[in-house]
């Protein structure tokens, strides 16, 4: 296996080519008048360098684009400006409001690598309707960090012949290397009527966009040197209403404070005091028959913003095949307790930045002491704790990296933590990521590691991943690594075909081995998987998998198999959906027996009007008993609507419900309502309301249990104002 990996790496290093976009250059000219960002092409734009040489990545790779696009750039002393002119028939231009994504209408993007590191970049996107979106491109554009929220401005205007977007990015809103005389640069345009993705730079269809292949934005007799206080202050006013039972409510006015401070273009400091996260929707329902806990994504802004520095290298969010061990799982901070309380987060602060090829970050949080009732209604105490993390990462070998991460938790009686060394070697079409970690629990500890290889060419795909976790490797107080005492190895390989014409755009066949050891069973599972993937040119496709494994669980040895499928339908900017399902023979740990299990899930949304969207998810989980009779079926649906009468103002409502066949009753209902208005950059008004109902035990005043019924267990409303003071 080692020789196989070495062969792949050497072959790709030999075959790796130079940047095909090295001749793609725009010169940035400085002007002395401020440009009005409104979608109107002022005369000042005649002085700008421009390009209309765009490349079609899909659906017809390397064919002439169907609609012409022109991009221009200018600068003043304080801000960078971009103009993108998109030609096309007015009746075919989608100008939807609301959330900006691939299905939100016609969109153009402007991307800049401000450190010249060929690994990270800023992306600024604007729709024809004026909706804005920004993010950070990471790991040579293999990952996206949508939690980044910059202060910038844009305007758009639709004409009979197309639409125009103007952007203004203040230099004090982004971080950059002042010593550079050129930045990496690219533009993108999404044309929904043709399902067409255009870029200024040329990329391989087997890779997609790569920052290492950006063109150049060259500064002409000018270098940005904007300095200043760069201070963002967010006073937060809160008014909470919480249901305390017996039709009684508790009203609690509070205040909080968020601070962002950029003392230099290479450093960001962030602090939050008495934060509140009530605008976040409740977690979706998770049906779990495995022996491990369910994972839920972090949604709280303080933890997601700037979190890229604390992530181990090599994460493959665009494929989902390899994920390094999550040693810093921020949901352990301010966690939800069994009785529904949250551990209070008193104070949180973090700093992150970079010096030349070094990136660094630090995190500190203080949680308060709280008493709660456990699942057996026994009074317990969650002690106050200090959480901390430190990270250093260095760019090496042009487009690779190596780093060290520490995460810790200190309570009055215990110390928990983990230290990690991780990195990634990469070129545009391959990446080898690695990670080694040691846990800390007072004086005890153990080791864990992971690695992942991804390689793709225009004819072949090879993926491999491995993970080993010591049986005493315990980072649950700070991370998410529940698979103690396990080893895993999975590899898939196969040919891939790209078609220049016809209905089929891409087809992939793959196969490979699976090895999995669990100390709990003292047995090594081994098997093989087969898969087929097809992508159609009108933006839909499907994938099927067959997995056969010799397994052992809870002393039972058996042949496990799984047949699964997934499909996605994004053929229209008005609606999209996906459908997935499967059937497997596996051990059901929730019922403690070997049996069959099946699932079916779908999601869909329909934009009835430019301002109004409806959608739902629907999942069905079927459990069989050992005699292949249906034991139970659990249904979960989450219908919602979203109304955006104007840009930056949204009203959303959802109902999450769980129905169980064996009881023939609805077992849980969550109703959520959110009003949000982004009335100024980084300034918001929120009103959130959540109501939880279930069939948990109820008692009368004499502590006698009441007949089972659906009843309110929690009801809360929050009004929140967040205002940015920007210096």
XYZ file of C-alpha atoms in Angstrom:
727
model
C 0.000 0.000 0.000
C 2.853 2.377 0.825
C 4.455 1.687 -2.555
C 1.099 2.296 -4.243
C 0.703 5.707 -2.593
C 4.303 6.642 -3.369
C 3.844 5.677 -7.006
C 0.756 7.863 -7.332
C 2.483 10.857 -5.763
C 5.613 10.572 -7.906
C 3.564 10.124 -11.053
C 1.516 13.212 -10.384
C 4.528 15.353 -9.494
C 6.111 14.366 -12.795
C 2.927 15.017 -14.746
C 1.954 18.240 -12.981
C 1.929 21.201 -15.363
C 2.429 24.904 -15.047
C -0.408 27.324 -14.470
C -2.340 27.570 -17.774
C -3.521 31.054 -16.751
C -0.114 32.662 -16.205
C -0.781 35.002 -19.128
C -4.181 36.055 -17.750
C -3.373 39.528 -16.404
C -5.365 42.631 -15.467
C -3.609 45.850 -14.424
C -5.195 47.755 -11.549
C -5.298 51.494 -12.196
C -5.861 54.036 -9.442
C -8.455 56.800 -9.858
C -9.082 59.752 -7.579
C -12.880 59.875 -7.551
C -15.219 57.570 -5.637
C -17.336 55.380 -7.890
C -21.085 55.223 -7.317
C -21.930 51.527 -6.925
C -25.399 51.273 -8.465
C -25.153 49.131 -11.620
C -24.790 52.146 -13.903
C -21.648 52.203 -16.067
C -20.077 55.596 -15.374
C -17.492 57.155 -17.691
C -14.710 56.473 -15.194
C -14.865 52.790 -16.146
C -13.412 53.667 -19.571
C -10.043 54.015 -17.808
C -10.120 50.466 -16.408
C -8.294 47.430 -17.720
C -10.825 44.829 -18.823
C -11.307 41.311 -20.156
C -14.039 39.375 -21.967
C -12.051 36.184 -22.476
C -14.196 33.783 -20.443
C -13.973 29.985 -20.353
C -16.884 27.517 -20.160
C -16.316 24.893 -17.465
C -19.785 23.339 -17.804
C -22.013 22.044 -19.246
C -19.918 21.984 -22.476
C -16.320 21.988 -21.339
C -13.965 24.287 -23.236
C -16.644 25.330 -25.730
C -17.325 29.024 -26.484
C -19.543 30.627 -23.858
C -23.173 31.118 -24.840
C -23.370 34.670 -23.436
C -20.613 37.275 -23.439
C -19.221 38.645 -20.158
C -16.889 41.599 -19.547
C -15.047 42.295 -16.284
C -13.176 45.444 -15.217
C -11.258 46.547 -12.111
C -10.294 49.933 -10.663
C -9.074 51.207 -7.305
C -9.106 54.318 -5.194
C -6.896 54.953 -2.198
C -9.437 53.255 0.074
C -11.272 50.585 -1.915
C -11.104 48.068 -4.729
C -13.857 48.226 -7.382
C -15.098 45.582 -9.809
C -17.522 45.931 -12.725
C -19.010 42.882 -14.448
C -21.192 43.316 -17.554
C -23.304 40.248 -18.353
C -24.960 40.164 -21.761
C -28.162 38.226 -22.408
C -31.887 38.555 -23.113
C -33.747 40.353 -20.333
C -36.593 37.821 -20.265
C -34.137 35.022 -19.450
C -32.430 36.778 -16.527
C -33.393 35.428 -13.095
C -33.588 38.188 -10.463
C -34.707 36.303 -7.363
C -34.358 37.751 -3.880
C -33.240 36.004 -0.714
C -30.399 33.554 -0.150
C -27.790 33.522 -2.887
C -26.837 30.052 -4.125
C -26.448 28.269 -7.424
C -30.210 28.172 -7.822
C -30.869 31.769 -6.793
C -30.757 33.274 -10.268
C -28.072 34.842 -12.447
C -24.904 35.385 -10.423
C -21.436 36.851 -10.975
C -18.414 36.520 -8.678
C -15.124 38.309 -8.078
C -12.294 36.386 -6.364
C -8.923 37.636 -5.084
C -5.940 35.891 -3.477
C -4.660 38.773 -1.343
C -1.697 36.903 0.177
C -0.470 35.232 -2.995
C -0.356 31.905 -1.161
C -2.268 29.984 -3.885
C -4.337 28.349 -1.134
C -6.900 30.895 0.083
C -8.938 33.685 -1.455
C -11.909 35.961 -0.902
C -15.038 35.462 -2.988
C -17.652 38.199 -3.512
C -20.823 37.206 -5.387
C -23.813 39.315 -6.478
C -27.000 38.268 -8.270
C -28.781 40.164 -10.998
C -31.352 41.054 -8.339
C -28.694 42.606 -6.070
C -28.417 39.817 -3.473
C -24.892 39.597 -2.010
C -22.899 36.618 -0.754
C -19.308 36.318 0.408
C -17.039 33.521 1.605
C -13.455 32.396 1.932
C -12.026 29.825 -0.492
C -9.662 27.456 1.335
C -7.288 24.579 0.596
C -6.798 25.617 -3.030
C -10.605 26.052 -3.394
C -11.383 22.536 -2.159
C -13.332 24.069 0.752
C -15.567 27.077 1.378
C -15.985 29.054 4.603
C -19.356 30.792 4.333
C -19.158 32.037 7.914
C -16.867 34.891 6.823
C -18.910 38.092 6.673
C -17.163 41.133 5.223
C -18.160 44.764 4.937
C -18.500 45.573 1.255
C -21.041 47.103 -1.086
C -22.663 46.204 -4.390
C -25.312 47.365 -6.812
C -26.955 45.763 -9.837
C -29.174 46.878 -12.672
C -31.014 44.908 -15.372
C -31.158 46.252 -18.932
C -32.818 45.005 -22.094
C -29.486 43.546 -23.230
C -28.346 42.034 -19.922
C -27.376 43.182 -16.435
C -24.536 45.018 -14.697
C -23.023 44.422 -11.258
C -20.681 46.819 -9.460
C -18.784 45.954 -6.273
C -16.818 48.028 -3.778
C -14.492 46.250 -1.349
C -12.889 48.604 1.210
C -9.289 47.606 1.843
C -9.833 47.857 5.584
C -12.484 45.119 5.307
C -10.064 42.467 4.063
C -6.660 41.181 5.101
C -3.745 41.297 2.660
C 0.037 41.377 2.321
C 1.122 44.998 1.793
C 4.420 43.952 0.256
C 2.842 42.238 -2.761
C 2.660 43.914 -6.151
C 0.149 41.413 -7.547
C -2.775 39.324 -6.303
C -4.381 36.174 -7.648
C -7.579 36.946 -9.584
C -10.589 35.226 -11.135
C -14.174 35.979 -12.167
C -17.158 33.638 -12.424
C -20.618 33.843 -13.994
C -23.522 31.444 -13.518
C -26.115 31.472 -16.353
C -29.131 29.464 -15.128
C -31.053 29.538 -18.414
C -28.205 27.560 -19.994
C -27.010 25.798 -16.795
C -23.654 27.314 -17.720
C -20.687 28.043 -15.449
C -18.142 30.507 -16.877
C -14.749 31.428 -15.438
C -12.120 33.887 -16.550
C -9.443 31.309 -15.773
C -9.198 27.897 -17.367
C -9.500 24.796 -15.136
C -9.511 21.056 -15.665
C -13.009 19.575 -15.459
C -11.646 16.758 -13.272
C -10.467 19.346 -10.706
C -12.773 22.356 -10.858
C -11.613 25.757 -9.672
C -8.116 26.022 -8.172
C -6.630 29.133 -6.537
C -3.188 27.929 -7.609
C -4.330 28.509 -11.206
C -5.695 32.037 -10.741
C -4.709 34.802 -13.115
C -2.991 37.986 -11.928
C -4.186 41.379 -10.734
C -1.117 43.609 -11.048
C -0.940 46.902 -9.176
C -0.021 49.731 -11.511
C 1.834 52.536 -9.702
C -0.194 51.755 -6.563
C -0.136 49.462 -3.534
C -2.927 49.344 -0.921
C -1.638 50.611 2.414
C -4.890 51.487 4.158
C -4.528 51.469 7.923
C -6.749 52.677 10.695
C -8.536 51.615 13.815
C -10.492 48.902 11.931
C -12.770 48.390 14.901
C -16.227 46.809 14.711
C -18.443 47.064 17.805
C -21.823 45.339 18.061
C -23.950 46.217 21.057
C -26.681 43.582 21.323
C -30.045 44.207 22.969
C -32.091 41.150 23.947
C -35.541 40.571 25.281
C -36.343 36.941 26.087
C -39.631 35.217 26.801
C -39.398 31.662 28.150
C -42.182 29.254 29.054
C -41.791 27.926 32.627
C -44.901 25.741 32.726
C -48.502 26.037 33.882
C -49.100 28.802 31.283
C -46.510 31.022 32.968
C -43.671 32.900 31.300
C -40.422 34.462 32.380
C -39.387 37.746 30.700
C -35.687 38.494 30.832
C -34.151 41.632 29.263
C -30.428 41.262 28.637
C -27.560 42.915 26.799
C -24.485 41.568 25.065
C -21.486 42.841 23.179
C -19.496 41.602 20.183
C -16.188 43.198 19.158
C -14.028 42.686 16.071
C -10.661 44.452 16.003
C -8.100 44.356 13.195
C -5.000 46.123 14.537
C -3.242 45.213 11.285
C -4.083 43.634 7.943
C -2.645 40.379 9.281
C -4.486 40.111 12.636
C -8.116 39.859 13.763
C -9.292 39.920 17.362
C -12.827 38.894 18.322
C -14.673 39.019 21.648
C -18.217 38.171 22.693
C -19.824 38.806 26.074
C -23.162 37.299 27.115
C -23.920 36.002 23.631
C -27.318 34.704 22.556
C -27.986 32.319 19.704
C -31.774 32.256 19.621
C -31.938 33.088 15.912
C -30.569 29.626 15.103
C -33.064 26.948 14.101
C -33.406 23.817 16.198
C -31.254 20.888 15.113
C -32.874 18.547 12.598
C -34.144 15.190 13.816
C -31.469 12.468 13.814
C -32.396 8.787 13.590
C -29.519 6.694 14.859
C -29.175 2.903 15.257
C -25.365 2.866 15.557
C -23.375 2.602 18.789
C -22.039 6.161 18.344
C -23.607 9.559 19.056
C -25.026 11.741 16.264
C -23.069 14.689 14.910
C -24.640 18.150 14.579
C -23.075 21.053 12.724
C -22.102 24.250 14.496
C -24.385 27.187 13.645
C -23.514 29.815 16.246
C -21.836 32.801 14.550
C -19.146 33.404 17.175
C -17.802 29.883 16.720
C -18.103 29.689 12.935
C -16.626 33.075 11.984
C -12.885 32.796 11.432
C -12.887 29.136 12.420
C -10.863 28.120 9.360
C -7.588 28.477 11.249
C -8.653 25.839 13.811
C -9.569 23.219 11.194
C -7.020 20.473 10.447
C -5.628 20.474 6.922
C -7.021 18.374 4.119
C -10.760 18.441 4.705
C -12.592 17.441 1.511
C -15.963 19.172 1.728
C -16.343 19.107 -2.057
C -16.221 15.273 -2.123
C -17.020 14.320 1.476
C -14.653 11.361 1.182
C -11.997 12.400 3.711
C -12.553 14.268 6.959
C -9.774 14.632 9.535
C -10.586 13.908 13.169
C -12.604 16.784 14.622
C -10.514 17.598 17.680
C -12.136 20.997 18.271
C -15.920 20.474 18.317
C -17.232 23.821 19.478
C -20.672 22.425 20.292
C -19.115 21.035 23.479
C -18.958 24.682 24.614
C -22.306 25.946 25.898
C -23.719 22.486 25.268
C -27.344 21.442 25.641
C -28.081 19.567 28.863
C -30.568 16.654 29.250
C -33.276 18.872 30.771
C -33.118 21.371 27.887
C -30.925 23.975 29.566
C -27.831 25.321 27.850
C -24.571 25.720 29.714
C -24.145 29.526 29.816
C -21.283 30.969 27.781
C -20.111 33.905 29.880
C -17.258 35.152 27.739
C -15.508 34.145 24.553
C -12.546 35.583 22.703
C -10.269 34.567 19.861
C -7.513 36.022 17.707
C -6.230 34.832 14.356
C -3.948 36.138 11.673
C -0.831 35.523 9.650
C 2.752 36.668 9.231
C 4.229 35.856 5.824
C 3.898 32.060 5.452
C 2.714 31.525 9.034
C -0.915 31.446 10.170
C -1.848 31.453 13.842
C -4.912 31.518 16.068
C -5.965 31.393 19.682
C -9.321 30.782 21.368
C -10.550 31.153 24.953
C -14.051 30.686 26.407
C -15.512 30.703 29.911
C -18.709 28.775 30.716
C -20.731 29.118 33.894
C -21.833 26.658 36.559
C -25.358 25.270 36.263
C -27.496 22.616 37.941
C -29.692 20.347 35.842
C -31.762 17.153 35.923
C -30.329 14.179 34.096
C -32.351 11.598 32.150
C -33.269 9.861 35.443
C -34.437 13.182 36.993
C -31.445 13.235 39.348
C -29.984 16.644 40.160
C -26.519 17.096 38.666
C -24.027 19.962 38.422
C -22.124 21.114 35.364
C -19.036 22.893 36.698
C -17.723 26.138 35.322
C -14.988 25.514 32.781
C -12.346 27.229 30.700
C -11.924 26.122 27.086
C -8.852 27.055 25.092
C -7.264 26.358 21.731
C -4.073 27.420 19.970
C -3.081 26.869 16.365
C 0.020 27.482 14.227
C 0.205 26.578 10.536
C 2.928 27.152 7.946
C 2.781 27.118 4.175
C 5.451 24.852 2.683
C 6.418 23.650 -0.793
C 4.409 26.419 -2.488
C 0.907 24.919 -2.096
C 1.231 22.606 0.924
C 1.008 23.167 4.668
C 1.918 21.787 8.096
C 0.506 22.818 11.472
C 0.123 22.158 15.184
C -3.187 22.369 17.091
C -3.906 22.283 20.828
C -7.393 22.148 22.362
C -8.077 21.986 26.113
C -10.749 22.158 28.809
C -10.069 22.970 32.469
C -12.583 22.395 35.275
C -11.963 22.686 39.037
C -11.201 18.952 39.219
C -10.052 17.831 35.764
C -7.961 18.725 32.747
C -8.858 17.488 29.257
C -7.249 18.197 25.934
C -5.544 17.060 22.763
C -2.474 18.058 20.765
C -2.296 17.467 17.036
C 0.186 17.690 14.160
C -1.416 17.809 10.729
C -0.743 18.937 7.196
C -1.307 18.371 3.515
C 0.848 17.930 0.438
C -1.023 19.004 -2.651
C -1.019 19.934 -6.293
C -4.081 21.009 -8.221
C -5.231 17.441 -9.003
C -4.058 15.524 -5.894
C -3.801 15.946 -2.174
C -2.298 13.820 0.590
C -3.468 14.940 4.046
C -2.274 13.542 7.361
C -2.960 13.981 11.073
C -1.413 12.649 14.297
C -2.926 13.405 17.723
C -2.559 12.574 21.407
C -5.365 13.008 23.923
C -4.924 14.372 27.460
C -7.110 13.380 30.417
C -5.318 14.445 33.573
C -2.292 12.118 33.547
C -3.742 9.661 31.000
C -3.863 9.726 27.217
C -3.695 7.799 23.963
C -2.991 8.294 20.261
C -5.004 8.659 17.059
C -4.335 9.528 13.459
C -5.880 9.848 10.040
C -4.781 10.296 6.437
C -6.471 10.796 3.102
C -5.359 10.738 -0.525
C -7.406 12.153 -3.372
C -6.275 12.043 -6.993
C -8.287 12.848 -10.091
C -7.360 13.126 -13.732
C -9.438 13.354 -16.885
C -9.416 9.533 -17.102
C -8.975 8.095 -13.599
C -9.978 8.682 -9.985
C -8.257 7.297 -6.878
C -9.307 8.022 -3.306
C -8.001 6.419 -0.104
C -8.532 7.196 3.567
C -7.486 5.648 6.855
C -8.183 6.358 10.515
C -6.823 4.785 13.706
C -8.097 5.700 17.187
C -6.616 4.267 20.389
C -9.002 2.628 22.824
C -8.109 5.230 25.493
C -8.175 8.189 23.113
C -10.851 10.347 24.763
C -11.417 13.900 23.511
C -15.189 14.006 23.994
C -15.035 17.017 26.372
C -13.530 19.125 23.543
C -13.830 17.193 20.269
C -15.933 14.713 18.311
C -14.103 11.391 18.031
C -16.475 8.719 19.407
C -14.807 5.790 17.583
C -12.391 4.736 20.353
C -10.445 1.552 19.718
C -11.043 1.418 15.952
C -9.112 1.255 12.678
C -10.510 2.011 9.216
C -9.166 1.846 5.677
C -11.237 2.554 2.538
C -10.023 2.987 -1.025
C -11.922 3.528 -4.252
C -10.477 3.562 -7.750
C -11.962 3.648 -11.176
C -12.170 5.141 -14.640
C -13.990 8.397 -15.313
C -15.329 9.544 -18.659
C -16.093 13.125 -19.741
C -18.232 13.697 -22.825
C -17.930 16.799 -24.998
C -21.383 16.355 -26.511
C -24.671 14.634 -25.810
C -26.896 14.294 -22.781
C -24.305 12.663 -20.513
C -21.636 15.008 -19.128
C -19.685 12.642 -16.859
C -19.695 8.966 -15.903
C -17.680 7.250 -13.159
C -17.268 3.608 -12.099
C -15.299 2.732 -8.983
C -14.511 -0.134 -6.658
C -12.256 -0.815 -3.718
C -11.620 -2.554 -0.381
C -13.001 -1.796 3.092
C -11.233 -2.757 6.329
C -12.659 -1.859 9.735
C -11.564 -3.015 13.185
C -13.400 -2.348 16.470
C -11.818 -3.192 19.796
C -15.322 -3.627 21.223
C -15.716 -6.758 19.083
C -12.053 -7.824 18.732
C -12.775 -8.440 15.060
C -11.647 -6.976 11.746
C -14.466 -6.392 9.284
C -13.387 -6.686 5.666
C -15.232 -6.293 2.429
C -15.565 -4.590 -0.935
C -17.606 -1.766 -2.396
C -18.801 -0.975 -5.909
C -20.195 2.313 -7.179
C -21.512 4.060 -10.265
C -22.046 7.806 -10.739
C -23.567 9.652 -13.679
C -23.877 13.409 -14.167
C -26.219 14.707 -16.840
C -25.654 17.894 -18.768
C -28.812 19.646 -17.566
C -27.532 19.543 -13.967
C -28.973 16.396 -12.514
C -27.492 12.992 -11.791
C -27.475 9.902 -9.624
C -25.167 7.494 -7.808
C -25.604 3.882 -6.672
C -23.480 1.802 -4.288
C -23.181 -1.839 -3.269
C -21.171 -2.785 -0.163
C -20.405 -6.357 0.969
C -18.612 -6.858 4.309
C -17.811 -9.736 6.672
C -18.727 -8.232 10.067
C -19.038 -8.955 13.756
C -21.056 -6.982 16.327
C -21.939 -7.858 19.914
C -20.622 -11.384 19.449
C -22.641 -12.012 16.262
C -20.648 -12.738 13.099
C -22.471 -12.172 9.815
C -22.217 -11.004 6.208
C -23.358 -7.410 5.970
C -24.477 -5.815 2.758
C -25.875 -2.463 1.776
C -27.498 -1.176 -1.397
C -27.964 2.589 -1.575
C -28.751 5.285 -4.104
C -28.905 9.051 -4.278
C -30.019 11.460 -6.964
C -30.177 15.210 -7.353
C -32.326 17.394 -9.586
C -31.280 20.993 -10.194
C -32.477 21.462 -13.728
C -34.337 24.703 -13.053
C -33.618 27.903 -11.093
C -37.197 27.650 -9.817
C -36.950 24.278 -8.095
C -34.464 21.666 -7.006
C -34.521 18.427 -5.088
C -32.785 15.203 -4.194
C -33.847 11.663 -3.433
C -31.915 8.989 -1.564
C -32.511 5.625 0.017
C -31.065 2.263 0.852
C -31.476 -1.220 2.259
C -28.962 -2.941 4.526
C -28.398 -5.879 6.797
C -26.688 -4.552 9.921
C -26.692 -4.622 13.702
C -29.354 -2.399 15.290
C -27.731 -1.118 18.484
C -30.847 0.744 19.575
C -32.725 -2.612 19.754
C -29.739 -4.890 20.325
C -30.220 -7.390 17.505
C -29.075 -8.182 13.970
C -31.712 -7.342 11.378
C -32.508 -5.431 8.225
C -32.890 -1.685 8.014
C -34.071 0.599 5.233
C -34.420 4.325 4.691
C -35.853 6.753 2.163
C -35.335 10.502 2.114
C -36.163 13.419 -0.117
C -35.733 17.173 -0.112
C -37.227 19.722 -2.426
C -37.908 23.405 -2.790
C -39.943 25.457 -5.229
C -39.618 29.183 -5.772
C -43.252 30.059 -6.489
C -42.383 33.734 -6.856
C -39.114 35.627 -6.928
C -39.833 36.563 -3.307
C -41.478 33.375 -2.023
C -40.119 29.846 -1.644
C -41.568 26.688 -0.136
C -39.870 23.391 0.551
C -39.610 20.365 2.765
C -37.489 17.448 3.767
C -39.097 14.064 4.337
C -37.423 10.969 5.767
C -38.701 7.470 6.474
C -36.723 4.971 8.600
C -37.851 1.336 8.511
C -36.594 -1.100 11.153
C -37.054 -4.841 10.653
C -36.857 -7.518 13.347
C -34.682 -10.666 13.021
C -37.594 -12.462 11.319
C -37.680 -9.764 8.589
C -40.994 -8.414 9.838
C -41.328 -4.650 10.142
C -40.558 -3.666 13.727
C -41.348 0.020 13.361
C -41.349 2.948 10.966
C -40.361 6.485 11.937
C -41.378 9.419 9.759
C -39.825 12.871 9.921
C -40.834 15.913 7.871
C -39.679 19.528 8.025
C -41.809 21.722 5.718
C -40.995 25.429 5.561
C -41.654 28.647 3.713
C -39.357 31.596 3.144
C -40.551 35.082 2.216
C -38.106 37.786 1.108
C -40.139 40.817 0.028
C -36.949 42.865 -0.426
C -33.278 42.009 -0.334
C -31.820 41.566 3.169
C -35.218 41.021 4.832
C -36.446 37.488 5.363
C -39.370 35.784 7.098
C -39.021 32.046 7.588
C -41.199 29.465 9.296
C -40.787 25.704 9.631
C -42.486 22.780 11.385
C -40.366 19.752 12.292
C -42.476 16.703 13.216
C -41.801 13.063 14.073
C -44.461 10.358 13.642
C -43.975 6.731 14.829
C -46.033 3.891 13.363
C -46.021 1.695 16.478
C -47.748 4.350 18.576
C -49.720 5.705 15.613
C -49.071 9.161 17.036
C -47.065 12.280 16.455
C -44.245 12.027 19.010
C -42.547 15.407 18.575
C -43.311 18.745 16.955
C -41.087 21.815 16.749
C -42.437 25.070 15.354
C -39.933 27.766 14.485
C -40.404 31.334 13.210
C -37.666 33.803 12.326
C -37.796 37.407 11.166
C -34.384 38.783 10.170
C -33.487 42.142 8.640
C -29.947 43.057 7.662
C -30.688 46.808 7.583
C -27.021 47.890 7.383
C -23.743 45.989 6.869
C -23.417 43.527 9.767
C -26.401 45.164 11.516
C -29.461 43.013 12.177
C -32.879 42.934 13.744
C -34.086 39.453 14.749
C -37.298 38.133 16.150
C -37.255 34.394 16.820
C -39.951 32.153 18.251
C -39.595 28.434 18.967
C -42.094 25.994 20.449
C -41.323 22.373 21.397
C -44.008 19.756 21.956
C -43.591 16.051 22.766
C -45.077 13.164 24.772
C -42.640 13.164 27.664
C -43.983 12.405 31.135
C -46.221 15.027 32.778
C -47.056 15.271 36.474
C -49.819 17.027 38.410
C -49.289 19.120 41.538
C -49.229 15.932 43.636
C -46.508 14.442 41.439
C -48.883 11.902 39.920
C -48.210 11.002 36.313
C -50.800 12.313 33.853
C -52.182 10.470 30.797
C -49.814 10.552 27.845
C -50.489 13.450 25.531
C -48.732 15.911 23.254
C -47.854 18.955 25.363
C -45.609 22.012 25.366
C -42.191 21.344 26.894
C -40.532 24.610 25.884
C -41.668 27.848 24.344
C -39.338 30.799 23.862
C -39.243 34.092 22.009
C -36.345 36.480 21.527
C -36.145 39.990 20.119
C -32.592 40.969 19.253
C -30.970 44.080 17.781
C -27.358 44.000 16.637
C -25.815 47.248 15.383
C -22.375 47.772 13.882
C -20.218 50.745 14.842
C -17.440 50.692 12.244
C -14.280 52.758 12.698
